[in-house]
Amino acid sequence: VFRKIHQQITNTNTNTIKYNLLSELESLENNINLNLNKYELICFDALDEVSNRDFSKAIKIISEISKYYKSSRIIVTCRTHYINSNNSLFLSDLPDFEYLLIDKFDVEQVNNFVENADLDSEIKRFLNTKINSEANKQLKSVLRVPRYLSEICKVISDNKLTKDQIQ
């Protein structure tokens, strides 16, 4: 399934990918025969990217897959506001699932992350100054989200951006 989706990503737009993901899930539900080992891990990443129209259907399909593959671990990632707004759906269709919240970093964790990132020392000092400053609360809020901080550091590193370019 993931190989097919990856191939589709390079050739199509986002709406098509979302549709194809749902059709792949439906295909899994109808032909549940993944030949999984006893301790296989199944991951459905970014469930919040499924359209509102298809969201409950995707949850039901994941529920069916979880019933069929009882010995496998299933991880579903989704933004918090989707879980909150669809709480009853999650609780009714995925009652045995555990829910974990990945919280924002505190300032010390951001500083540690930046310090260990593959970045130039001048960039590290610049980012640490920004996170420790009270001046830009919006930027500070963004940098505290682990995923965003990781992506920002990756973009800076991959593109060898200078302090002037990221200011």
PDB file of C-alpha atoms in Angstrom:
ATOM      1  CA  VAL A   1       0.000   0.000   0.000  1.00  0.00           C
ATOM      2  CA  PHE A   2       2.689   2.489   0.997  1.00  0.00           C
ATOM      3  CA  ARG A   3       4.758   1.769  -2.111  1.00  0.00           C
ATOM      4  CA  LYS A   4       1.708   2.463  -4.280  1.00  0.00           C
ATOM      5  CA  ILE A   5       0.944   5.678  -2.432  1.00  0.00           C
ATOM      6  CA  HIS A   6       4.572   6.805  -2.675  1.00  0.00           C
ATOM      7  CA  GLN A   7       4.513   6.225  -6.432  1.00  0.00           C
ATOM      8  CA  GLN A   8       1.289   8.206  -6.708  1.00  0.00           C
ATOM      9  CA  ILE A   9       2.727  11.143  -4.759  1.00  0.00           C
ATOM     10  CA  THR A  10       5.315  11.817  -7.429  1.00  0.00           C
ATOM     11  CA  ASN A  11       2.717  11.859 -10.208  1.00  0.00           C
ATOM     12  CA  THR A  12      -0.436  13.418  -8.769  1.00  0.00           C
ATOM     13  CA  ASN A  13      -1.876  16.248  -6.713  1.00  0.00           C
ATOM     14  CA  THR A  14      -2.914  16.125  -3.051  1.00  0.00           C
ATOM     15  CA  ASN A  15      -6.648  15.535  -3.672  1.00  0.00           C
ATOM     16  CA  THR A  16      -5.895  12.489  -5.787  1.00  0.00           C
ATOM     17  CA  ILE A  17      -3.540  11.124  -3.133  1.00  0.00           C
ATOM     18  CA  LYS A  18      -6.225  11.501  -0.450  1.00  0.00           C
ATOM     19  CA  TYR A  19      -8.751   9.729  -2.669  1.00  0.00           C
ATOM     20  CA  ASN A  20      -6.286   6.983  -3.540  1.00  0.00           C
ATOM     21  CA  LEU A  21      -5.423   6.495   0.125  1.00  0.00           C
ATOM     22  CA  LEU A  22      -9.082   5.951   0.930  1.00  0.00           C
ATOM     23  CA  SER A  23      -9.437   3.512  -1.976  1.00  0.00           C
ATOM     24  CA  GLU A  24      -6.347   1.662  -0.749  1.00  0.00           C
ATOM     25  CA  LEU A  25      -7.865   1.464   2.730  1.00  0.00           C
ATOM     26  CA  GLU A  26     -11.128   0.155   1.263  1.00  0.00           C
ATOM     27  CA  SER A  27      -9.141  -2.387  -0.730  1.00  0.00           C
ATOM     28  CA  LEU A  28      -7.389  -3.497   2.460  1.00  0.00           C
ATOM     29  CA  GLU A  29     -10.718  -3.831   4.214  1.00  0.00           C
ATOM     30  CA  ASN A  30     -12.201  -5.908   1.388  1.00  0.00           C
ATOM     31  CA  ASN A  31      -9.119  -8.043   0.780  1.00  0.00           C
ATOM     32  CA  ILE A  32      -7.569  -8.285   4.205  1.00  0.00           C
ATOM     33  CA  ASN A  33      -4.630 -10.503   3.425  1.00  0.00           C
ATOM     34  CA  LEU A  34      -1.423  -8.647   4.130  1.00  0.00           C
ATOM     35  CA  ASN A  35       0.521 -11.775   5.142  1.00  0.00           C
ATOM     36  CA  LEU A  36       1.686 -10.018   8.267  1.00  0.00           C
ATOM     37  CA  ASN A  37       4.019 -11.581  10.778  1.00  0.00           C
ATOM     38  CA  LYS A  38       2.845 -11.958  14.334  1.00  0.00           C
ATOM     39  CA  TYR A  39       4.392  -8.693  15.559  1.00  0.00           C
ATOM     40  CA  GLU A  40       3.962  -6.502  12.505  1.00  0.00           C
ATOM     41  CA  LEU A  41       3.486  -2.751  12.812  1.00  0.00           C
ATOM     42  CA  ILE A  42       0.906  -0.947  10.665  1.00  0.00           C
ATOM     43  CA  CYS A  43       1.102   2.844  10.530  1.00  0.00           C
ATOM     44  CA  PHE A  44      -1.540   5.222   9.218  1.00  0.00           C
ATOM     45  CA  ASP A  45       0.127   8.620   9.230  1.00  0.00           C
ATOM     46  CA  ALA A  46      -1.671  11.987   9.030  1.00  0.00           C
ATOM     47  CA  LEU A  47      -5.240  10.753   9.313  1.00  0.00           C
ATOM     48  CA  ASP A  48      -6.276  14.405   9.545  1.00  0.00           C
ATOM     49  CA  GLU A  49      -5.427  14.740   5.850  1.00  0.00           C
ATOM     50  CA  VAL A  50      -8.365  12.516   4.904  1.00  0.00           C
ATOM     51  CA  SER A  51     -11.252  14.702   3.741  1.00  0.00           C
ATOM     52  CA  ASN A  52     -14.047  15.447   6.210  1.00  0.00           C
ATOM     53  CA  ARG A  53     -16.431  13.550   3.937  1.00  0.00           C
ATOM     54  CA  ASP A  54     -14.344  10.370   4.159  1.00  0.00           C
ATOM     55  CA  PHE A  55     -12.990  10.699   7.697  1.00  0.00           C
ATOM     56  CA  SER A  56     -15.518   8.459   9.479  1.00  0.00           C
ATOM     57  CA  LYS A  57     -15.185   5.851   6.727  1.00  0.00           C
ATOM     58  CA  ALA A  58     -11.394   5.809   7.163  1.00  0.00           C
ATOM     59  CA  ILE A  59     -11.811   5.315  10.935  1.00  0.00           C
ATOM     60  CA  LYS A  60     -14.211   2.417  10.363  1.00  0.00           C
ATOM     61  CA  ILE A  61     -11.800   0.773   7.913  1.00  0.00           C
ATOM     62  CA  ILE A  62      -8.907   1.114  10.365  1.00  0.00           C
ATOM     63  CA  SER A  63     -11.165  -0.398  13.019  1.00  0.00           C
ATOM     64  CA  GLU A  64     -11.873  -3.409  10.790  1.00  0.00           C
ATOM     65  CA  ILE A  65      -8.181  -3.856  10.018  1.00  0.00           C
ATOM     66  CA  SER A  66      -7.387  -3.725  13.746  1.00  0.00           C
ATOM     67  CA  LYS A  67      -9.965  -6.449  14.440  1.00  0.00           C
ATOM     68  CA  TYR A  68      -8.513  -8.696  11.747  1.00  0.00           C
ATOM     69  CA  TYR A  69      -4.868  -8.179  12.767  1.00  0.00           C
ATOM     70  CA  LYS A  70      -5.253  -8.418  16.535  1.00  0.00           C
ATOM     71  CA  SER A  71      -1.605  -9.341  17.159  1.00  0.00           C
ATOM     72  CA  SER A  72      -0.267  -6.438  15.113  1.00  0.00           C
ATOM     73  CA  ARG A  73       0.394  -2.997  16.517  1.00  0.00           C
ATOM     74  CA  ILE A  74      -1.374  -0.166  14.744  1.00  0.00           C
ATOM     75  CA  ILE A  75      -0.272   3.439  14.994  1.00  0.00           C
ATOM     76  CA  VAL A  76      -2.500   6.219  13.721  1.00  0.00           C
ATOM     77  CA  THR A  77      -1.252   9.788  13.736  1.00  0.00           C
ATOM     78  CA  CYS A  78      -3.660  12.662  13.684  1.00  0.00           C
ATOM     79  CA  ARG A  79      -3.722  16.286  14.796  1.00  0.00           C
ATOM     80  CA  THR A  80      -5.286  16.848  18.186  1.00  0.00           C
ATOM     81  CA  HIS A  81      -8.163  19.014  16.969  1.00  0.00           C
ATOM     82  CA  TYR A  82      -9.389  16.173  14.712  1.00  0.00           C
ATOM     83  CA  ILE A  83      -9.447  13.780  17.628  1.00  0.00           C
ATOM     84  CA  ASN A  84     -11.237  16.365  19.774  1.00  0.00           C
ATOM     85  CA  SER A  85     -13.841  17.155  17.112  1.00  0.00           C
ATOM     86  CA  ASN A  86     -14.409  13.449  16.312  1.00  0.00           C
ATOM     87  CA  ASN A  87     -14.047  12.135  19.847  1.00  0.00           C
ATOM     88  CA  SER A  88     -17.183   9.970  19.816  1.00  0.00           C
ATOM     89  CA  LEU A  89     -16.162   8.392  16.497  1.00  0.00           C
ATOM     90  CA  PHE A  90     -12.717   7.483  17.833  1.00  0.00           C
ATOM     91  CA  LEU A  91     -14.119   6.118  21.091  1.00  0.00           C
ATOM     92  CA  SER A  92     -16.853   4.054  19.440  1.00  0.00           C
ATOM     93  CA  ASP A  93     -14.861   2.636  16.517  1.00  0.00           C
ATOM     94  CA  LEU A  94     -11.413   2.405  18.127  1.00  0.00           C
ATOM     95  CA  PRO A  95     -12.251   1.739  21.794  1.00  0.00           C
ATOM     96  CA  ASP A  96      -9.117  -0.314  22.546  1.00  0.00           C
ATOM     97  CA  PHE A  97      -6.702   2.217  21.089  1.00  0.00           C
ATOM     98  CA  GLU A  98      -4.396   4.168  23.391  1.00  0.00           C
ATOM     99  CA  TYR A  99      -4.142   7.900  22.812  1.00  0.00           C
ATOM    100  CA  LEU A 100      -0.870   9.749  23.280  1.00  0.00           C
ATOM    101  CA  LEU A 101      -0.323  13.468  23.003  1.00  0.00           C
ATOM    102  CA  ILE A 102       3.033  14.729  21.834  1.00  0.00           C
ATOM    103  CA  ASP A 103       3.277  18.000  23.675  1.00  0.00           C
ATOM    104  CA  LYS A 104       5.184  21.096  22.665  1.00  0.00           C
ATOM    105  CA  PHE A 105       8.806  21.470  23.713  1.00  0.00           C
ATOM    106  CA  ASP A 106       9.636  23.817  26.529  1.00  0.00           C
ATOM    107  CA  VAL A 107      12.371  26.416  25.950  1.00  0.00           C
ATOM    108  CA  GLU A 108      15.106  24.159  27.344  1.00  0.00           C
ATOM    109  CA  GLN A 109      14.087  21.296  25.028  1.00  0.00           C
ATOM    110  CA  VAL A 110      14.116  23.621  22.005  1.00  0.00           C
ATOM    111  CA  ASN A 111      17.585  24.862  22.989  1.00  0.00           C
ATOM    112  CA  ASN A 112      18.814  21.256  23.371  1.00  0.00           C
ATOM    113  CA  PHE A 113      17.341  20.260  20.016  1.00  0.00           C
ATOM    114  CA  VAL A 114      18.948  23.220  18.245  1.00  0.00           C
ATOM    115  CA  GLU A 115      22.263  22.588  19.984  1.00  0.00           C
ATOM    116  CA  ASN A 116      22.312  19.002  18.677  1.00  0.00           C
ATOM    117  CA  ALA A 117      21.034  19.879  15.192  1.00  0.00           C
ATOM    118  CA  ASP A 118      23.290  19.768  12.152  1.00  0.00           C
ATOM    119  CA  LEU A 119      23.529  23.559  11.928  1.00  0.00           C
ATOM    120  CA  ASP A 120      26.242  26.164  11.773  1.00  0.00           C
ATOM    121  CA  SER A 121      27.098  27.604  15.207  1.00  0.00           C
ATOM    122  CA  GLU A 122      25.996  31.104  14.109  1.00  0.00           C
ATOM    123  CA  ILE A 123      22.565  29.718  13.123  1.00  0.00           C
ATOM    124  CA  LYS A 124      22.316  27.860  16.446  1.00  0.00           C
ATOM    125  CA  ARG A 125      23.026  31.091  18.358  1.00  0.00           C
ATOM    126  CA  PHE A 126      20.469  32.945  16.232  1.00  0.00           C
ATOM    127  CA  LEU A 127      17.723  30.346  16.830  1.00  0.00           C
ATOM    128  CA  ASN A 128      18.510  30.166  20.548  1.00  0.00           C
ATOM    129  CA  THR A 129      18.271  33.961  20.744  1.00  0.00           C
ATOM    130  CA  LYS A 130      14.866  33.821  19.051  1.00  0.00           C
ATOM    131  CA  ILE A 131      13.508  31.097  21.319  1.00  0.00           C
ATOM    132  CA  ASN A 132      14.795  32.837  24.455  1.00  0.00           C
ATOM    133  CA  SER A 133      13.423  36.231  23.409  1.00  0.00           C
ATOM    134  CA  GLU A 134      10.040  37.520  24.481  1.00  0.00           C
ATOM    135  CA  ALA A 135       9.811  39.683  21.347  1.00  0.00           C
ATOM    136  CA  ASN A 136       8.269  37.238  18.871  1.00  0.00           C
ATOM    137  CA  LYS A 137       5.782  35.007  20.675  1.00  0.00           C
ATOM    138  CA  GLN A 138       4.365  33.617  17.422  1.00  0.00           C
ATOM    139  CA  LEU A 139       7.774  32.376  16.233  1.00  0.00           C
ATOM    140  CA  LYS A 140       8.501  31.011  19.694  1.00  0.00           C
ATOM    141  CA  SER A 141       5.225  29.096  19.585  1.00  0.00           C
ATOM    142  CA  VAL A 142       6.101  27.583  16.190  1.00  0.00           C
ATOM    143  CA  LEU A 143       9.608  26.598  17.303  1.00  0.00           C
ATOM    144  CA  ARG A 144       8.169  24.765  20.328  1.00  0.00           C
ATOM    145  CA  VAL A 145       6.328  22.265  18.082  1.00  0.00           C
ATOM    146  CA  PRO A 146       8.796  19.358  17.641  1.00  0.00           C
ATOM    147  CA  ARG A 147       7.741  18.589  14.067  1.00  0.00           C
ATOM    148  CA  TYR A 148       8.015  22.210  12.958  1.00  0.00           C
ATOM    149  CA  LEU A 149      11.351  22.734  14.699  1.00  0.00           C
ATOM    150  CA  SER A 150      12.723  19.589  13.096  1.00  0.00           C
ATOM    151  CA  GLU A 151      11.550  20.658   9.630  1.00  0.00           C
ATOM    152  CA  ILE A 152      12.865  24.206  10.065  1.00  0.00           C
ATOM    153  CA  CYS A 153      16.291  22.875  11.082  1.00  0.00           C
ATOM    154  CA  LYS A 154      16.253  20.440   8.163  1.00  0.00           C
ATOM    155  CA  VAL A 155      15.406  23.156   5.627  1.00  0.00           C
ATOM    156  CA  ILE A 156      18.134  25.424   7.040  1.00  0.00           C
ATOM    157  CA  SER A 157      20.682  22.598   6.987  1.00  0.00           C
ATOM    158  CA  ASP A 158      19.730  21.140   3.581  1.00  0.00           C
ATOM    159  CA  ASN A 159      19.782  24.541   1.907  1.00  0.00           C
ATOM    160  CA  LYS A 160      22.801  25.811   3.858  1.00  0.00           C
ATOM    161  CA  LEU A 161      20.879  28.967   4.726  1.00  0.00           C
ATOM    162  CA  THR A 162      22.685  31.835   6.401  1.00  0.00           C
ATOM    163  CA  LYS A 163      21.480  33.921   9.331  1.00  0.00           C
ATOM    164  CA  ASP A 164      20.612  36.749   6.927  1.00  0.00           C
ATOM    165  CA  GLN A 165      18.516  34.405   4.768  1.00  0.00           C
ATOM    166  CA  ILE A 166      16.469  33.071   7.674  1.00  0.00           C
ATOM    167  CA  GLN A 167      15.951  36.430   9.373  1.00  0.00           C
TER     168      GLN A 167
END
